[in-house]
mmCIF file of C-alpha atoms in Angstrom:
data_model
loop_
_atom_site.group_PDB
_atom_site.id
_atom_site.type_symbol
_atom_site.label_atom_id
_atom_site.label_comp_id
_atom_site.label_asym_id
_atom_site.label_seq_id
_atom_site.Cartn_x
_atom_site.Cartn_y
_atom_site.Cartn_z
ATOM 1 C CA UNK A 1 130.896 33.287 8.598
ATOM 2 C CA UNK A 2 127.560 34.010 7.730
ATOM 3 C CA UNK A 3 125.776 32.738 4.541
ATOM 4 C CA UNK A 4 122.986 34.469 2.336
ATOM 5 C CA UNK A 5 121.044 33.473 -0.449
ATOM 6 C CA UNK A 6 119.800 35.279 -2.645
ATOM 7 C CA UNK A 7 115.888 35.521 -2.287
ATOM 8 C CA UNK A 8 115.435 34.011 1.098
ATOM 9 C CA UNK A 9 113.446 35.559 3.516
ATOM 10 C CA UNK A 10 115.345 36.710 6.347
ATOM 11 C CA UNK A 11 114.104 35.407 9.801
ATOM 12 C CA UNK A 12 115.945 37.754 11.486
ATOM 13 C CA UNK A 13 114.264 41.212 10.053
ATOM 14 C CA UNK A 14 112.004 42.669 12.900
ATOM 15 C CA UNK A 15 110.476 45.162 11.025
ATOM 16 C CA UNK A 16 107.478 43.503 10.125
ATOM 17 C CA UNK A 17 104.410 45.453 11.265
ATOM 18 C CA UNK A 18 102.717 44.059 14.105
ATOM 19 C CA UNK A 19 98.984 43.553 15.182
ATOM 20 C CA UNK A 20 98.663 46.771 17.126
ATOM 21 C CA UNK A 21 95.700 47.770 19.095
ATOM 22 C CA UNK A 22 95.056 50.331 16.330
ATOM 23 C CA UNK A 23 95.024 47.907 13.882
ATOM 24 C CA UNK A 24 92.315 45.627 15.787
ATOM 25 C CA UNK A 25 89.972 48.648 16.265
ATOM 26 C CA UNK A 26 90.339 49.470 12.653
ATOM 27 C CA UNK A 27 88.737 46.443 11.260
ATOM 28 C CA UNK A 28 85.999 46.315 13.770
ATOM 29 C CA UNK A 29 85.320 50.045 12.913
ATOM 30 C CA UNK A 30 84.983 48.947 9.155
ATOM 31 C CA UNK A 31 82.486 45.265 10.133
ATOM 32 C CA UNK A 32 80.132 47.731 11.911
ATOM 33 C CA UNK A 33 80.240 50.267 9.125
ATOM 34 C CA UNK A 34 79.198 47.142 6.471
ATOM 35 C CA UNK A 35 77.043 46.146 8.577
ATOM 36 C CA UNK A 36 75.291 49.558 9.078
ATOM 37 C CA UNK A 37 75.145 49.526 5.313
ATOM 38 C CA UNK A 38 73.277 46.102 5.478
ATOM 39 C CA UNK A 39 71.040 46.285 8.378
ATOM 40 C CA UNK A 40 68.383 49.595 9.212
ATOM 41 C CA UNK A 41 67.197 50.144 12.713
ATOM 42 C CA UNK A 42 63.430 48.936 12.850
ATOM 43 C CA UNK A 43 60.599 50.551 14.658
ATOM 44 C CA UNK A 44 58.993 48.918 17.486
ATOM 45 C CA UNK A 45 55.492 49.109 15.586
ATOM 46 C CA UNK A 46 56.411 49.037 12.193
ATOM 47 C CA UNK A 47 55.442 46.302 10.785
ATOM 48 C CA UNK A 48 52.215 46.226 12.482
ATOM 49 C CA UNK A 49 49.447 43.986 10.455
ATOM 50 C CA UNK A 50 46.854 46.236 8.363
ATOM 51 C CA UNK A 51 43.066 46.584 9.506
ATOM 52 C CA UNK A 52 41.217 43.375 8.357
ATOM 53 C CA UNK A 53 38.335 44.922 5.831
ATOM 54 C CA UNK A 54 34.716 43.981 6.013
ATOM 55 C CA UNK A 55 33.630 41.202 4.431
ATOM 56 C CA UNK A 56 31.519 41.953 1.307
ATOM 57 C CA UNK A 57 28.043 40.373 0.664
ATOM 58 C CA UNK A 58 29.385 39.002 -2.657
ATOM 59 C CA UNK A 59 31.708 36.372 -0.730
ATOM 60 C CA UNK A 60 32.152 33.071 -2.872
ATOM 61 C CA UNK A 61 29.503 30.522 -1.249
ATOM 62 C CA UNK A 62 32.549 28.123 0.356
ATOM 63 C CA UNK A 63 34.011 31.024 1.927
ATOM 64 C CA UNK A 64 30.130 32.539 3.460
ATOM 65 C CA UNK A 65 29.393 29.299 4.997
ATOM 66 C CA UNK A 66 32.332 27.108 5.514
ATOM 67 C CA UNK A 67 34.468 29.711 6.844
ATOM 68 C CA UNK A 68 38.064 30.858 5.484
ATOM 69 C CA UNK A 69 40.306 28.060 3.721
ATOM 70 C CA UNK A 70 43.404 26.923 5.678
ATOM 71 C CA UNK A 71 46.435 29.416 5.287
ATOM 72 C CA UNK A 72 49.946 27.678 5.016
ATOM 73 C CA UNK A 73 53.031 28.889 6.183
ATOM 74 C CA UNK A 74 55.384 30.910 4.364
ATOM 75 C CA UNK A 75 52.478 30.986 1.478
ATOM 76 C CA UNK A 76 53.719 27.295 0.860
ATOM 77 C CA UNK A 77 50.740 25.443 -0.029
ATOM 78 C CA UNK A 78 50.245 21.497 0.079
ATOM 79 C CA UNK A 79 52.025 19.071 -2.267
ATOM 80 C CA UNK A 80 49.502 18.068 -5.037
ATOM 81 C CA UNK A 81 48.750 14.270 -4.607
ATOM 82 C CA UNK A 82 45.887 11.906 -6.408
ATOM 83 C CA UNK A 83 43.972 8.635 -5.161
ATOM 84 C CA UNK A 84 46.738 6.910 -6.277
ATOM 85 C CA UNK A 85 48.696 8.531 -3.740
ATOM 86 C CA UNK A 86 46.920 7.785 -0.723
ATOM 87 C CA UNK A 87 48.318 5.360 1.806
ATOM 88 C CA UNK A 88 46.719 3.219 4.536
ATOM 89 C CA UNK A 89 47.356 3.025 8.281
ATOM 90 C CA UNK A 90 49.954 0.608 7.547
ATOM 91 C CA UNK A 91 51.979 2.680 4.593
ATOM 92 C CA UNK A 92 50.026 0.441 2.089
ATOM 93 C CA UNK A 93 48.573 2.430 -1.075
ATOM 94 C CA UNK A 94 45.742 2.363 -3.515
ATOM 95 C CA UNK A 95 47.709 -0.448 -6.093
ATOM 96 C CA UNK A 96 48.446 -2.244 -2.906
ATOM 97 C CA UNK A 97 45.143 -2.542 -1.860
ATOM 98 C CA UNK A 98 43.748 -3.518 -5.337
ATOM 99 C CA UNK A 99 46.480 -6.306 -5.709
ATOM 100 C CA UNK A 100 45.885 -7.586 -2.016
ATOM 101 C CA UNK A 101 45.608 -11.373 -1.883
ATOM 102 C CA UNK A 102 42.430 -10.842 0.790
ATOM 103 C CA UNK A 103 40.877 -9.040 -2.033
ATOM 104 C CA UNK A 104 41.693 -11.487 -4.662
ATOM 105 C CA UNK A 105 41.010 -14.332 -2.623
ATOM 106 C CA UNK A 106 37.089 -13.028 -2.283
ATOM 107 C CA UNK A 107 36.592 -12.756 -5.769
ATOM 108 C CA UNK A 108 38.608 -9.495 -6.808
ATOM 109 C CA UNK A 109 37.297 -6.045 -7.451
ATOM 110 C CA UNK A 110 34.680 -7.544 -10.007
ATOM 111 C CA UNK A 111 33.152 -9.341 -7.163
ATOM 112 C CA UNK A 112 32.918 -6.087 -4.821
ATOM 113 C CA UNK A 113 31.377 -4.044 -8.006
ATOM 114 C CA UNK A 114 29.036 -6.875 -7.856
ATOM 115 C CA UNK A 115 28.067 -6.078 -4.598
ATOM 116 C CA UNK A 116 28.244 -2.422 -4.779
ATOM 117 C CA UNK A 117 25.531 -2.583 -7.906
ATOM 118 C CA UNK A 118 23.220 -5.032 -6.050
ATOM 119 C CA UNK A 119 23.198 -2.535 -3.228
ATOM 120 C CA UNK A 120 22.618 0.411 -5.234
ATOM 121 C CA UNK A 121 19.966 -1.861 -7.374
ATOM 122 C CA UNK A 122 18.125 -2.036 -3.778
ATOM 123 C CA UNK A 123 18.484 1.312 -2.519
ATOM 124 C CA UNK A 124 16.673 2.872 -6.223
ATOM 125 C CA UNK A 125 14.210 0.026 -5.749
ATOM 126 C CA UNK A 126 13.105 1.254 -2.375
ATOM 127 C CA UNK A 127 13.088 5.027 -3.323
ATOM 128 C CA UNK A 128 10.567 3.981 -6.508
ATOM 129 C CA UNK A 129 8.340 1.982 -4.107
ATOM 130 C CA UNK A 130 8.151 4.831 -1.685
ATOM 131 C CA UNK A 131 7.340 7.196 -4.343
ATOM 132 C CA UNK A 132 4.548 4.609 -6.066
ATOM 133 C CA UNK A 133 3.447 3.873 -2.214
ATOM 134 C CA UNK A 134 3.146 7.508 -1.009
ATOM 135 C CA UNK A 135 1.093 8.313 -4.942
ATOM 136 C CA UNK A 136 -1.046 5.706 -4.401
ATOM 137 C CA UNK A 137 -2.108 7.149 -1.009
ATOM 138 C CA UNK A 138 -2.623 10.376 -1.900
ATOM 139 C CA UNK A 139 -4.674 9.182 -4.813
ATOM 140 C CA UNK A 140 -6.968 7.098 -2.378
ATOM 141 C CA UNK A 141 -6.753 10.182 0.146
ATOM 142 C CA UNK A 142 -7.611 12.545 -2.964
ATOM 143 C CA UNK A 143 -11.235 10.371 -4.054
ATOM 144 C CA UNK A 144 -13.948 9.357 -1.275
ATOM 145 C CA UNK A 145 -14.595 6.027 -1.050
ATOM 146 C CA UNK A 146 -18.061 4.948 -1.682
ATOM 147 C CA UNK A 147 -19.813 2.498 0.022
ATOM 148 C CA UNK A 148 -20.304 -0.907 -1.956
ATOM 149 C CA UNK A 149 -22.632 -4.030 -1.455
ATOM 150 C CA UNK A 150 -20.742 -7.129 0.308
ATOM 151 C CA UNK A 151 -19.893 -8.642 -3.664
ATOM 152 C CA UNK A 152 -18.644 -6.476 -6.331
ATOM 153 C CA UNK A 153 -21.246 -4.952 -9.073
ATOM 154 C CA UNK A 154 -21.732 -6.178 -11.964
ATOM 155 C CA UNK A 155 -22.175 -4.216 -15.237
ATOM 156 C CA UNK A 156 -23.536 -5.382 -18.646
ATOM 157 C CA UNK A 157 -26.493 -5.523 -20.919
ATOM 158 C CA UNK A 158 -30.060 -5.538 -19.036
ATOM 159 C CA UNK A 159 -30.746 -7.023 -16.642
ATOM 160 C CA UNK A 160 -26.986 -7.228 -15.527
ATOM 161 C CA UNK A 161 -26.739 -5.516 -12.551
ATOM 162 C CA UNK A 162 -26.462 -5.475 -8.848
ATOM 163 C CA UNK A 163 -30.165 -5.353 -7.301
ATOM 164 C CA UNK A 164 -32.237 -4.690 -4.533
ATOM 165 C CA UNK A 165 -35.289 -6.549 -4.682
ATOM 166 C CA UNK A 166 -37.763 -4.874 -2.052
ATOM 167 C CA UNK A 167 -40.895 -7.543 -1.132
ATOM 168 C CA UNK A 168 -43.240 -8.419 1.470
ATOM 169 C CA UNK A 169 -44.052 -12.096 2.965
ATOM 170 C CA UNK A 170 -47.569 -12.633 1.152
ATOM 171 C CA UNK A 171 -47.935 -16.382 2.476
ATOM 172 C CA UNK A 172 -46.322 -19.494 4.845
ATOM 173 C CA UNK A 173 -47.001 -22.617 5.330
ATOM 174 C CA UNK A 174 -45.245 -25.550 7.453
ATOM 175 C CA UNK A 175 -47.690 -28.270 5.979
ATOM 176 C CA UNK A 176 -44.274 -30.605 5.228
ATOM 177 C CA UNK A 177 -42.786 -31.053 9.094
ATOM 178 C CA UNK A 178 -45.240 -32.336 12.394
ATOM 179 C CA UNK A 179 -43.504 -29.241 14.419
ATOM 180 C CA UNK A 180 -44.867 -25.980 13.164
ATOM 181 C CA UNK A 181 -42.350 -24.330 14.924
ATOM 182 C CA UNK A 182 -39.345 -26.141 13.262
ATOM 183 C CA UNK A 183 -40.556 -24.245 9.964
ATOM 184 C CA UNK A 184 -39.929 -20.600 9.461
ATOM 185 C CA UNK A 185 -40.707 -17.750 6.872
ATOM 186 C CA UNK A 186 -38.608 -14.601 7.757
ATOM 187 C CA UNK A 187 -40.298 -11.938 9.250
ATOM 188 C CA UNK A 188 -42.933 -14.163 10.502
ATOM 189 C CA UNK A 189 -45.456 -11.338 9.878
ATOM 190 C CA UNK A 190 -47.470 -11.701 6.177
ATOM 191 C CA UNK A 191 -48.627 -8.671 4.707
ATOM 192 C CA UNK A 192 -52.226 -9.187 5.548
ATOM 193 C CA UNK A 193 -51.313 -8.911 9.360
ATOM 194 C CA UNK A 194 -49.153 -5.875 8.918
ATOM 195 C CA UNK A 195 -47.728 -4.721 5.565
ATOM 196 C CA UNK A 196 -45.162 -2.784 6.965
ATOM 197 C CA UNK A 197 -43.916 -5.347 9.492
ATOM 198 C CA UNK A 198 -43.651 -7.980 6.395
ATOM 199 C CA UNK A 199 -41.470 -6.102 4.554
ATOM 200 C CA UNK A 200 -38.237 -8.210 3.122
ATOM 201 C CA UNK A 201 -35.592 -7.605 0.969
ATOM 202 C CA UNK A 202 -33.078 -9.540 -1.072
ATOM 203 C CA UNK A 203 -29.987 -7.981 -2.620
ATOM 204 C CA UNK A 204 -29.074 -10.121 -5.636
ATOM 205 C CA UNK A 205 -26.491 -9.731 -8.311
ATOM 206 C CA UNK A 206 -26.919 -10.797 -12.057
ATOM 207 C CA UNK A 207 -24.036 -11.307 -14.092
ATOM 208 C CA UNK A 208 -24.184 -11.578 -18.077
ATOM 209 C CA UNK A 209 -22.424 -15.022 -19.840
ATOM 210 C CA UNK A 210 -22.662 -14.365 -23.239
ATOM 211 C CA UNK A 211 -26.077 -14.484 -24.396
ATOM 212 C CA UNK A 212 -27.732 -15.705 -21.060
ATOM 213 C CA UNK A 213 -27.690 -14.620 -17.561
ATOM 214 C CA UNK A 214 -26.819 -15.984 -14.162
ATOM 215 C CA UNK A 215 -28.084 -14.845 -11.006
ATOM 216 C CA UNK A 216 -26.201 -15.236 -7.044
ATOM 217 C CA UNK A 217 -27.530 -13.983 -3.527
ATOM 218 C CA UNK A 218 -25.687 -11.879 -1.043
ATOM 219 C CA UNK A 219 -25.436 -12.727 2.624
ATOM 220 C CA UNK A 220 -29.183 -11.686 3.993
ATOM 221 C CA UNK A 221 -30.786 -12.564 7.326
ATOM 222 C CA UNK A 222 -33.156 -15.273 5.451
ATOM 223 C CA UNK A 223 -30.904 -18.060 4.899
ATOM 224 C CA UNK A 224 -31.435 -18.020 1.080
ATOM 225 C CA UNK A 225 -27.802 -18.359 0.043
ATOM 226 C CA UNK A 226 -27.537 -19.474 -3.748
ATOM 227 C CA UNK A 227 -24.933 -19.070 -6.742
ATOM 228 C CA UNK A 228 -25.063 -19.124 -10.606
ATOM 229 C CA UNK A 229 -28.856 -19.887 -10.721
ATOM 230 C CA UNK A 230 -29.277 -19.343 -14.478
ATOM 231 C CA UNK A 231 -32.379 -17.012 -15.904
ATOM 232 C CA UNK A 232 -34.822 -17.579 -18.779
ATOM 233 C CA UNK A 233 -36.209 -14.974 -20.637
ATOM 234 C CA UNK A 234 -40.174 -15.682 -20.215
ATOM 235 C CA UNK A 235 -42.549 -14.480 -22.841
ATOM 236 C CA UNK A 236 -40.305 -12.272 -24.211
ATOM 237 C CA UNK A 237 -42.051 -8.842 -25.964
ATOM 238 C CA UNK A 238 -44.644 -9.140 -24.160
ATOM 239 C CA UNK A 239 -46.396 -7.056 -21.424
ATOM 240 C CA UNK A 240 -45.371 -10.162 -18.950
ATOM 241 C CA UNK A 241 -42.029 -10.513 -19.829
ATOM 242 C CA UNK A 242 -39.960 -12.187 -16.737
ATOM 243 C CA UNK A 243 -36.636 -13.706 -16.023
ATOM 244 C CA UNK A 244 -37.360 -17.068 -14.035
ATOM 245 C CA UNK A 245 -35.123 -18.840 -12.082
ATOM 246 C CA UNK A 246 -34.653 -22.572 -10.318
ATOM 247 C CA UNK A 247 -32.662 -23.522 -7.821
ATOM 248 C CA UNK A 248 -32.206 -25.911 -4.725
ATOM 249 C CA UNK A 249 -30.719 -24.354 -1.053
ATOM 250 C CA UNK A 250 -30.205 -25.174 2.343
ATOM 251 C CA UNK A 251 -33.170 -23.634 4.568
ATOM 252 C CA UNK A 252 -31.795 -23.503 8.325
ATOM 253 C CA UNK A 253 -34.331 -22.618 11.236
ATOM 254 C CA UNK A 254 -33.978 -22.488 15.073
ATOM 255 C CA UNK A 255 -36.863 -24.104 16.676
ATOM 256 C CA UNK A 256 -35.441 -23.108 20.127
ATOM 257 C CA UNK A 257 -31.991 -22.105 21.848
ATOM 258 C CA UNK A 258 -30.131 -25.299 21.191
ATOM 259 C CA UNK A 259 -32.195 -26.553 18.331
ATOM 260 C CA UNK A 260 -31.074 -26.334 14.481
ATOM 261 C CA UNK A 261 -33.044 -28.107 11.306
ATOM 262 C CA UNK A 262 -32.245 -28.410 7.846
ATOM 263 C CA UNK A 263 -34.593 -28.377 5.134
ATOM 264 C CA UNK A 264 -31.605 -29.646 2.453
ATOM 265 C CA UNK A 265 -34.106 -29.935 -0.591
ATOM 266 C CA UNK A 266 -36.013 -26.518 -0.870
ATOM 267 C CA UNK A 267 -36.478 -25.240 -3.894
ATOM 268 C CA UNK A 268 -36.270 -21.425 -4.368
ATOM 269 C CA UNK A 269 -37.872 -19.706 -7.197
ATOM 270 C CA UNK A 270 -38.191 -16.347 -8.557
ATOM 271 C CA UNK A 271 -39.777 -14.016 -11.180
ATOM 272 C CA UNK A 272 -38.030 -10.990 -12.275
ATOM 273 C CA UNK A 273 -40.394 -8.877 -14.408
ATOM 274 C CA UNK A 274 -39.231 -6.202 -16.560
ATOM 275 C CA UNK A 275 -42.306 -4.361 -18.574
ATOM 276 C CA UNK A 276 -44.721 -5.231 -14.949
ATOM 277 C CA UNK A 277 -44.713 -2.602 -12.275
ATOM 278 C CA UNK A 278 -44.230 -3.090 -8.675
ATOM 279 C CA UNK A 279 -46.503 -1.340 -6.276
ATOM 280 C CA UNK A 280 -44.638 -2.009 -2.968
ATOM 281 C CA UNK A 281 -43.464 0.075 -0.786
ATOM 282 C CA UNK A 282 -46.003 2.219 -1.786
ATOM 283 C CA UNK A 283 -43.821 5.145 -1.401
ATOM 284 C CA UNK A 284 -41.731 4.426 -4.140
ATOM 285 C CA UNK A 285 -43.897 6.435 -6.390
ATOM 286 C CA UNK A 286 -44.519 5.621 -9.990
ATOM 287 C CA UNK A 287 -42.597 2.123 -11.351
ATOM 288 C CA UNK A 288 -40.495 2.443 -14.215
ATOM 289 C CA UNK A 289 -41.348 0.434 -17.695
ATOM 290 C CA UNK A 290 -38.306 0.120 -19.394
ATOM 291 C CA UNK A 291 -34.745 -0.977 -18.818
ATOM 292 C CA UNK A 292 -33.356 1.999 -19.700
ATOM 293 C CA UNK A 293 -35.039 3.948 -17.118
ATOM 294 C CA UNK A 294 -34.070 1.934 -14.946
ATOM 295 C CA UNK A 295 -30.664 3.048 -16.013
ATOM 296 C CA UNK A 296 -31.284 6.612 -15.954
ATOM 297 C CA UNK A 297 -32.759 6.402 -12.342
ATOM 298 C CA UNK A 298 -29.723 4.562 -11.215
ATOM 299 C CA UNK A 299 -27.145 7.473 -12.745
ATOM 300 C CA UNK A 300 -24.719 5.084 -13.683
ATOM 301 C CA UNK A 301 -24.198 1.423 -15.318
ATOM 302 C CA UNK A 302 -27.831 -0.592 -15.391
ATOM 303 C CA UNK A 303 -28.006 -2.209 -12.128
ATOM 304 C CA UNK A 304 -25.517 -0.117 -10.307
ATOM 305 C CA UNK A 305 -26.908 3.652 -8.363
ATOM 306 C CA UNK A 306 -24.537 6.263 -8.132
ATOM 307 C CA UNK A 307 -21.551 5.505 -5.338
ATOM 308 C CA UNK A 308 -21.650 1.797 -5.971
ATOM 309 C CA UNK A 309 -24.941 0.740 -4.115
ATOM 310 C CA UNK A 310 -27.481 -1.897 -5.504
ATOM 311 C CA UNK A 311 -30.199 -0.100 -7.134
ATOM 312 C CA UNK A 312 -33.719 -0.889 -6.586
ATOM 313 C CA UNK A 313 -35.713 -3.299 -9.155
ATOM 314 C CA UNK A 314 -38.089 -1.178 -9.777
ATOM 315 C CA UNK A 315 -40.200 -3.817 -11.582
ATOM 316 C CA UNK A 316 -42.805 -6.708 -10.067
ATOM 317 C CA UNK A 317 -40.982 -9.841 -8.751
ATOM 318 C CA UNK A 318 -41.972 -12.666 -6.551
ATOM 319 C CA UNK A 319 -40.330 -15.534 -5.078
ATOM 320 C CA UNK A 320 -41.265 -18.629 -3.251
ATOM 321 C CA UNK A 321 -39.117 -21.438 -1.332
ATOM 322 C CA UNK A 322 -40.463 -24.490 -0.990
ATOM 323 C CA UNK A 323 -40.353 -28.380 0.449
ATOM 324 C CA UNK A 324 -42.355 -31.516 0.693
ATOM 325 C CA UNK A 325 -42.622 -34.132 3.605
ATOM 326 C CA UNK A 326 -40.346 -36.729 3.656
ATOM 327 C CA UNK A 327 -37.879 -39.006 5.683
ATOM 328 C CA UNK A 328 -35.360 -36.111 7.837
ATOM 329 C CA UNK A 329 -37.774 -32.967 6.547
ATOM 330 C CA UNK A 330 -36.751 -31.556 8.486
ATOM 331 C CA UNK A 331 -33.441 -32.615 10.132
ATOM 332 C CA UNK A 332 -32.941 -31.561 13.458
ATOM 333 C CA UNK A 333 -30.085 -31.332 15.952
ATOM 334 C CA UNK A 334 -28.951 -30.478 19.447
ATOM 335 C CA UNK A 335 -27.133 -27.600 19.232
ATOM 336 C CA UNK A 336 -24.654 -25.396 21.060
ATOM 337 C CA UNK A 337 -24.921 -22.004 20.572
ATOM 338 C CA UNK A 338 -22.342 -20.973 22.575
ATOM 339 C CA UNK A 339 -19.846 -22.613 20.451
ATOM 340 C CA UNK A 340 -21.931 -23.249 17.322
ATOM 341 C CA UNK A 341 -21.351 -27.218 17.372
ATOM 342 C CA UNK A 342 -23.978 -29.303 16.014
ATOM 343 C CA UNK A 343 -24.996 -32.451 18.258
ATOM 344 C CA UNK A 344 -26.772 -35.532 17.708
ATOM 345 C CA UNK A 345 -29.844 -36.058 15.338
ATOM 346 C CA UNK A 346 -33.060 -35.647 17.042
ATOM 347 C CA UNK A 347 -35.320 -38.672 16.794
ATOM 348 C CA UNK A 348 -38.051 -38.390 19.032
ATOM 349 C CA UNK A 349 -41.127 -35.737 18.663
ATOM 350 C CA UNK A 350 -41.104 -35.591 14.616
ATOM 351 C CA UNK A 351 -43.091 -37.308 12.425
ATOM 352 C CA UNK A 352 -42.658 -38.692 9.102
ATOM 353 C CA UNK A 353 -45.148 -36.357 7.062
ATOM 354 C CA UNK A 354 -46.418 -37.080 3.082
ATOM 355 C CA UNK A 355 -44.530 -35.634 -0.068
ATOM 356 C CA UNK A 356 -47.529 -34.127 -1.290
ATOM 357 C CA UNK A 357 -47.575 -31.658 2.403
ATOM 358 C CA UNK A 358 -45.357 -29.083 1.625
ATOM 359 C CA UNK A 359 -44.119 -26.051 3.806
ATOM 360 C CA UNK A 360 -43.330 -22.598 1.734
ATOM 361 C CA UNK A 361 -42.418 -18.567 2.256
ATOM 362 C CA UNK A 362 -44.136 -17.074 -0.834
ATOM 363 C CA UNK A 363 -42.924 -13.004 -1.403
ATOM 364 C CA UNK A 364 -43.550 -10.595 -3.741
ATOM 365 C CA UNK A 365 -43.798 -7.017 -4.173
ATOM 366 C CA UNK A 366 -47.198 -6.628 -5.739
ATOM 367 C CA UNK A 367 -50.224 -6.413 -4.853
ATOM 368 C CA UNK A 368 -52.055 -10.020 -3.896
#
């Protein structure tokens, strides 16, 4: 006997429809249809990129000269990041670094700002002396130099100055010494043998102190080397007002080729006239008779010519140097002149001569 419930599916019904051929072609006849609806057939060529245009002249200036920027893909461009985000070669970052214990243990970031300002300090430093450098060569590239005595010229009231006193030997005499020849008056030719040949001159500078003066030589080929001597104003107003000086120097002469005396005690002198005229040279033409001609004539500072040279005393002036006998007058040595080393003291072949014989070089530079 057979039982059935109400509602139950019955197992045993074969009616149920099956999955056919048919049925299979059906639904893959309707995927293809869906997907026709979906999908279009594309060309070969059809999405083919456009023609690049020509670049225009008004290109920004990155883009002229640096070339394109990068392009990213799929128009994705790079995450935005800031110092802070920037990592070292070991994953470290920019807090990292500042809170390293190397750092710290070196004297922290004040320390390296320090540093970093002493090095900029020094790089600003050298820029502003290259600059001052470089200015101060074109300056001294921009003015001529002008030629200039061997000491620097003097400027001041008359007679302050740097001179040229041009004179002639007028008179020698080696009365002091038993050697004639160990006494010398440079040229060695007065002007009553040849006045042209006895021509000497003395570049001297005088410097003003106040209310006095002081007058120094220059190196000259006389040995006549003094400094400071101080000048007196001689009959001042008058028509033979002078500056005279006194003052003691070494006198060196070379008997012979490895010979050298001293005369330590002459006594140079010398007259500096201002109202007196000169006549030698005698192509100097007409004297001048007051200072300030002299100034005029010199186109500058009185005592100084034009371009820094001494300018000439165009006044009278004499000088004389002079020495008496005496124990060592003179005092002579062996000498080397190949080395310039002075020897022993030569005793033998001078004589002892009186105080009252005296040997002098007496120049001036007007007439006798």
């Amino acid at each position: 006997m057979s039982m059935d419930f109400v509602g139950s599916p019955n197992f045993s019904d074969r009616s149920l429809p099956r999955h056919s051929a048919n049925g299979r072609r059906s639904r893959a006849g309707s995927r293809a249809s869906s997907l026709d609806h979906r999908l279009s057939i594309i060309a070969e060529d059809a999405n083919a990129p456009p023609p690049i245009p020509a670049q225009t002249h008004n290109r920004p200036f990155s883009r002229r000269f640096l070339g394109e920027p990068p392009r990213y893909i799929n128009g994705h461009r790079p995450p935005q990041y800031t110092l802070w985000d920037v990592t070292g070669p070991k994953g470290e970052k920019f807090q990292d670094l500042r809170d390293n214990a190397y750092v710290a243990r070196r004297g922290g970031w004040k320390r390296i700002c320090l540093i970093a300002l002493i090095m900029i300090i020094c790089i600003v430093a050298l820029i502003v002396g290259l600059v001052v450098g470089l200015h101060k060569k074109s300056s001294s590239n921009s003015v001529p130099a002008s030629a200039s005595s061997t000491s620097s010229p003097s400027t001041g009231p008359f007679p302050a100055g740097s001179w040229t006193f041009t004179t002639f030997l007028d008179s020698e005499s080696a009365a002091c010494t038993s050697q004639n020849s160990s006494w010398e008056c440079e040229p060695s030719v007065t002007y009553a043998s040849s006045p042209t040949n006895s021509e000497a001159t003395f570049n001297w500078i005088i410097n003003s102190t106040g209310p006095s003066f002081t007058i120094s030589s220059t190196n000259n080929p006389f040995a006549i080397d003094f400094d400071n001597a101080t000048l007196s104003l001689i009959d001042g107003g008058s028509d033979n007002e002078r500056y005279t000086f006194t003052t003691t120097v070494q006198k060196a002469v070379f008997p012979s080729f490895n010979v050298k005396c001293y005369y330590n005690t002459t006594q140079f002198t010398g007259d500096l006239y201002t109202k007196r005229a000169k006549s030698y040279p005698p192509s100097s033409g007409a004297a001048a008779t007051s200072s300030a001609a002299v100034a005029a004539a010199s186109n500058g500072p009185v005592g100084m010519a034009a371009g820094g040279h001494f300018a000439n005393w165009n006044f009278a002036v004499d000088a004389t140097q002079s020495v008496g006998g005496g124990q060592d007058v003179p005092a002579c040595y062996n000498y080397n002149a190949n080395n310039g080393q002075i020897g022993s003291l030569i005793t033998t072949g001078y004589s002892v001569m009186p105080a009252a014989d005296f040997c002098s070089c007496a120049y001036k530079n007007y007439d006798p």
